[in-house]
Amino acid sequence: MKHPVLRCTVAALLLSGVCAAHAADSYWYTGLGVGLSQAKFYPADFSGTAFNERKKEFDAGFKAFIGQQINRTWAVELSYATVGKFHYKYDNGSITQDAVYKVSGVGFSAIPTINLTRNLSVFGRLGAFFSQARLTIYNEGFVVGSSSAGRQFSDTSLLSGFGAQYFFDDESGVRIEYENFGRVGSECSANVPPATCTGRANAKMISASAIFKF
């Protein structure tokens, strides 16, 4: 190609093709999901009393997220999750004291993606979860009707997970995933005043979400 105009024309066409391919792979998206969550309590923080103990470690979870698919293999995502409301109960034979444990938080993740087909992909998740654990004790001290002031603890943990998503068309799809939010809450021990700790738990969730491009 000895003619400069011809060379420039070919280069422009090639570059426009690359840009168009990149634009097709890059998009913003948002989504809403529900799931089954678990907060696995640390026995050292909750058990060991003389009373009959029961716990509810599973609940419904909810999440919302917004993200950008930067290219075919990487996305970044900001999410909010209400992991659930869990219970640790102590029964003295006539009255049940109920420790209600709530977990919520904001996550920021990098999402490595592998495209299996044009519409189906699998992905991983690695980031940070900024959690808030809140503990409220009802029938505190086995006094019917009494309740403690809510104890609250914020922390940051490793957020990880994996999943798959399928787009029905160029606008909407579904996502199934598992997320591990890591350890939430604060330690209860002999060195920590009982009125200030929330207790610790490992929080996880399996969810299904609707996802929309925009």
CSV table of C-alpha atoms in Angstrom, one decimal:
chain,number,residue,atom,x,y,z
A,1,MET,CA,0.0,0.0,0.0
A,2,LYS,CA,2.0,2.9,-1.3
A,3,HIS,CA,-0.8,5.5,-1.2
A,4,PRO,CA,-1.2,7.3,2.1
A,5,VAL,CA,-4.9,7.8,1.7
A,6,LEU,CA,-5.5,4.1,1.1
A,7,ARG,CA,-3.4,3.2,4.2
A,8,CYS,CA,-5.3,5.6,6.4
A,9,THR,CA,-8.6,4.3,5.1
A,10,VAL,CA,-7.7,0.7,5.9
A,11,ALA,CA,-6.4,1.6,9.3
A,12,ALA,CA,-9.5,3.6,10.2
A,13,LEU,CA,-11.7,0.7,9.2
A,14,LEU,CA,-9.7,-1.8,11.3
A,15,LEU,CA,-9.7,0.6,14.3
A,16,SER,CA,-13.4,1.2,14.0
A,17,GLY,CA,-14.0,-2.6,14.1
A,18,VAL,CA,-11.9,-3.0,17.3
A,19,CYS,CA,-13.8,-0.1,19.0
A,20,ALA,CA,-17.2,-1.5,18.0
A,21,ALA,CA,-16.2,-5.0,19.4
A,22,HIS,CA,-15.1,-3.3,22.6
A,23,ALA,CA,-18.3,-1.3,22.9
A,24,ALA,CA,-20.4,-4.4,22.4
A,25,ASP,CA,-18.6,-6.2,25.3
A,26,SER,CA,-18.8,-3.2,27.6
A,27,TYR,CA,-22.1,-2.2,29.3
A,28,TRP,CA,-23.6,-1.1,32.6
A,29,TYR,CA,-26.1,-3.4,34.4
A,30,THR,CA,-28.2,-3.5,37.5
A,31,GLY,CA,-30.1,-6.2,39.3
A,32,LEU,CA,-32.3,-7.4,42.2
A,33,GLY,CA,-32.2,-10.8,43.9
A,34,VAL,CA,-33.5,-13.0,46.7
A,35,GLY,CA,-31.9,-16.0,48.4
A,36,LEU,CA,-31.3,-18.3,51.3
A,37,SER,CA,-28.8,-17.0,53.7
A,38,GLN,CA,-26.9,-18.4,56.7
A,39,ALA,CA,-25.2,-16.8,59.7
A,40,LYS,CA,-23.2,-19.6,61.4
A,41,PHE,CA,-22.7,-18.4,65.0
A,42,TYR,CA,-19.4,-18.7,66.8
A,43,PRO,CA,-20.2,-21.1,69.7
A,44,ALA,CA,-17.7,-19.3,72.0
A,45,ASP,CA,-19.7,-16.1,71.7
A,46,PHE,CA,-23.2,-17.6,72.2
A,47,SER,CA,-23.3,-21.1,73.8
A,48,GLY,CA,-22.2,-22.5,77.1
A,49,THR,CA,-25.0,-21.3,79.4
A,50,ALA,CA,-27.0,-23.5,81.8
A,51,PHE,CA,-30.2,-23.0,79.8
A,52,ASN,CA,-31.7,-24.9,76.9
A,53,GLU,CA,-30.3,-23.3,73.8
A,54,ARG,CA,-31.9,-23.1,70.3
A,55,LYS,CA,-30.8,-21.3,67.2
A,56,LYS,CA,-32.1,-20.3,63.8
A,57,GLU,CA,-29.2,-19.8,61.5
A,58,PHE,CA,-31.1,-19.6,58.2
A,59,ASP,CA,-33.3,-16.8,56.7
A,60,ALA,CA,-34.3,-15.1,53.5
A,61,GLY,CA,-31.7,-12.7,52.1
A,62,PHE,CA,-32.2,-9.8,49.6
A,63,LYS,CA,-29.7,-7.9,47.5
A,64,ALA,CA,-29.4,-5.1,44.9
A,65,PHE,CA,-26.4,-4.4,42.7
A,66,ILE,CA,-25.1,-2.2,40.0
A,67,GLY,CA,-22.0,-2.8,37.9
A,68,GLN,CA,-20.0,-2.3,34.7
A,69,GLN,CA,-18.9,-5.1,32.4
A,70,ILE,CA,-15.6,-3.5,31.4
A,71,ASN,CA,-14.8,-6.1,28.7
A,72,ARG,CA,-15.5,-9.8,28.0
A,73,THR,CA,-13.5,-11.0,31.0
A,74,TRP,CA,-13.8,-8.4,33.8
A,75,ALA,CA,-16.5,-6.5,35.5
A,76,VAL,CA,-16.7,-4.4,38.7
A,77,GLU,CA,-19.7,-4.3,41.0
A,78,LEU,CA,-21.2,-2.4,43.9
A,79,SER,CA,-23.9,-4.3,45.9
A,80,TYR,CA,-26.1,-4.0,49.0
A,81,ALA,CA,-27.2,-7.1,50.9
A,82,THR,CA,-29.7,-7.6,53.7
A,83,VAL,CA,-28.3,-11.0,54.7
A,84,GLY,CA,-31.1,-11.8,57.1
A,85,LYS,CA,-32.4,-11.9,60.7
A,86,PHE,CA,-31.3,-14.8,62.8
A,87,HIS,CA,-32.1,-16.0,66.4
A,88,TYR,CA,-30.2,-17.5,69.3
A,89,LYS,CA,-32.7,-18.5,72.0
A,90,TYR,CA,-32.2,-19.4,75.7
A,91,ASP,CA,-35.0,-21.2,77.5
A,92,ASN,CA,-35.1,-21.3,81.4
A,93,GLY,CA,-38.1,-23.5,81.4
A,94,SER,CA,-40.8,-20.9,81.5
A,95,ILE,CA,-39.4,-17.9,79.6
A,96,THR,CA,-37.5,-17.7,76.4
A,97,GLN,CA,-34.8,-15.0,75.9
A,98,ASP,CA,-34.4,-14.3,72.2
A,99,ALA,CA,-31.1,-12.8,70.8
A,100,VAL,CA,-32.1,-11.4,67.4
A,101,TYR,CA,-29.1,-11.0,65.1
A,102,LYS,CA,-29.3,-8.9,61.9
A,103,VAL,CA,-26.6,-8.6,59.2
A,104,SER,CA,-26.5,-6.2,56.3
A,105,GLY,CA,-23.8,-4.4,54.3
A,106,VAL,CA,-22.2,-3.0,51.2
A,107,GLY,CA,-19.9,-5.0,48.9
A,108,PHE,CA,-17.4,-3.9,46.3
A,109,SER,CA,-16.1,-6.7,44.0
A,110,ALA,CA,-14.0,-7.5,40.9
A,111,ILE,CA,-15.8,-10.0,38.7
A,112,PRO,CA,-13.7,-12.3,36.5
A,113,THR,CA,-16.0,-13.7,33.7
A,114,ILE,CA,-15.7,-16.6,31.3
A,115,ASN,CA,-18.2,-16.6,28.4
A,116,LEU,CA,-19.4,-20.1,27.5
A,117,THR,CA,-21.8,-19.0,24.8
A,118,ARG,CA,-23.0,-15.7,23.5
A,119,ASN,CA,-25.7,-15.6,26.3
A,120,LEU,CA,-24.2,-17.9,29.0
A,121,SER,CA,-21.3,-17.0,31.2
A,122,VAL,CA,-19.8,-18.1,34.6
A,123,PHE,CA,-18.0,-15.7,37.0
A,124,GLY,CA,-16.1,-15.4,40.2
A,125,ARG,CA,-16.2,-12.7,42.8
A,126,LEU,CA,-13.5,-11.2,45.0
A,127,GLY,CA,-13.7,-8.0,47.0
A,128,ALA,CA,-14.6,-6.5,50.3
A,129,PHE,CA,-17.8,-6.5,52.4
A,130,PHE,CA,-18.5,-3.6,54.7
A,131,SER,CA,-20.9,-5.2,57.2
A,132,GLN,CA,-23.1,-4.1,60.0
A,133,ALA,CA,-24.1,-6.7,62.6
A,134,ARG,CA,-26.9,-5.7,65.1
A,135,LEU,CA,-27.9,-7.7,68.2
A,136,THR,CA,-31.1,-7.0,70.2
A,137,ILE,CA,-32.1,-9.2,73.1
A,138,TYR,CA,-35.8,-9.6,73.8
A,139,ASN,CA,-37.1,-10.8,77.2
A,140,GLU,CA,-33.6,-9.8,78.4
A,141,GLY,CA,-32.7,-11.4,81.8
A,142,PHE,CA,-35.8,-13.6,81.3
A,143,VAL,CA,-38.1,-10.7,82.1
A,144,VAL,CA,-41.1,-10.7,79.8
A,145,GLY,CA,-41.4,-7.6,77.7
A,146,SER,CA,-38.0,-6.2,78.4
A,147,SER,CA,-35.5,-5.7,75.6
A,148,SER,CA,-31.9,-4.5,75.4
A,149,ALA,CA,-30.7,-1.5,73.5
A,150,GLY,CA,-29.5,-2.6,70.0
A,151,ARG,CA,-25.8,-3.4,70.0
A,152,GLN,CA,-24.1,-2.6,66.7
A,153,PHE,CA,-20.7,-3.4,65.2
A,154,SER,CA,-19.3,-2.5,61.8
A,155,ASP,CA,-16.4,-4.3,60.1
A,156,THR,CA,-14.8,-5.2,56.8
A,157,SER,CA,-14.3,-8.7,55.6
A,158,LEU,CA,-13.2,-10.6,52.4
A,159,LEU,CA,-16.1,-11.1,50.0
A,160,SER,CA,-15.9,-14.0,47.7
A,161,GLY,CA,-18.1,-16.2,45.5
A,162,PHE,CA,-19.0,-17.6,42.1
A,163,GLY,CA,-22.0,-18.0,39.9
A,164,ALA,CA,-23.5,-18.2,36.4
A,165,GLN,CA,-25.7,-15.8,34.4
A,166,TYR,CA,-27.8,-16.1,31.3
A,167,PHE,CA,-29.1,-13.3,29.1
A,168,PHE,CA,-32.4,-14.0,27.2
A,169,ASP,CA,-31.8,-11.1,24.9
A,170,ASP,CA,-29.6,-8.0,24.8
A,171,GLU,CA,-31.3,-6.4,27.7
A,172,SER,CA,-32.3,-8.8,30.5
A,173,GLY,CA,-31.3,-12.1,32.1
A,174,VAL,CA,-31.0,-14.2,35.3
A,175,ARG,CA,-28.1,-14.8,37.6
A,176,ILE,CA,-27.5,-17.7,40.2
A,177,GLU,CA,-24.7,-17.3,42.7
A,178,TYR,CA,-23.1,-18.2,46.0
A,179,GLU,CA,-21.5,-15.5,48.1
A,180,ASN,CA,-19.4,-15.8,51.3
A,181,PHE,CA,-19.5,-12.5,53.2
A,182,GLY,CA,-16.8,-13.7,55.7
A,183,ARG,CA,-16.9,-13.0,59.4
A,184,VAL,CA,-19.3,-10.4,60.8
A,185,GLY,CA,-19.9,-9.0,64.3
A,186,SER,CA,-17.6,-8.6,67.3
A,187,GLU,CA,-16.2,-11.1,69.8
A,188,CYS,CA,-17.8,-11.7,73.2
A,189,SER,CA,-15.3,-12.8,75.8
A,190,ALA,CA,-14.2,-12.3,79.4
A,191,ASN,CA,-12.3,-9.2,78.3
A,192,VAL,CA,-15.2,-7.6,76.5
A,193,PRO,CA,-18.2,-6.1,78.4
A,194,PRO,CA,-21.3,-8.2,77.5
A,195,ALA,CA,-23.4,-5.1,76.9
A,196,THR,CA,-21.1,-4.0,74.0
A,197,CYS,CA,-20.5,-7.1,72.0
A,198,THR,CA,-22.7,-8.6,69.2
A,199,GLY,CA,-21.1,-12.0,68.9
A,200,ARG,CA,-19.5,-13.3,65.7
A,201,ALA,CA,-20.9,-15.3,62.7
A,202,ASN,CA,-19.9,-16.4,59.3
A,203,ALA,CA,-22.4,-15.1,56.8
A,204,LYS,CA,-23.2,-16.7,53.4
A,205,MET,CA,-26.0,-16.6,50.8
A,206,ILE,CA,-27.2,-18.5,47.7
A,207,SER,CA,-29.3,-16.2,45.6
A,208,ALA,CA,-31.2,-15.8,42.3
A,209,SER,CA,-31.3,-12.4,40.6
A,210,ALA,CA,-32.9,-10.6,37.7
A,211,ILE,CA,-30.3,-8.6,35.8
A,212,PHE,CA,-30.8,-5.7,33.4
A,213,LYS,CA,-28.4,-4.0,31.0
A,214,PHE,CA,-28.7,-0.2,30.5
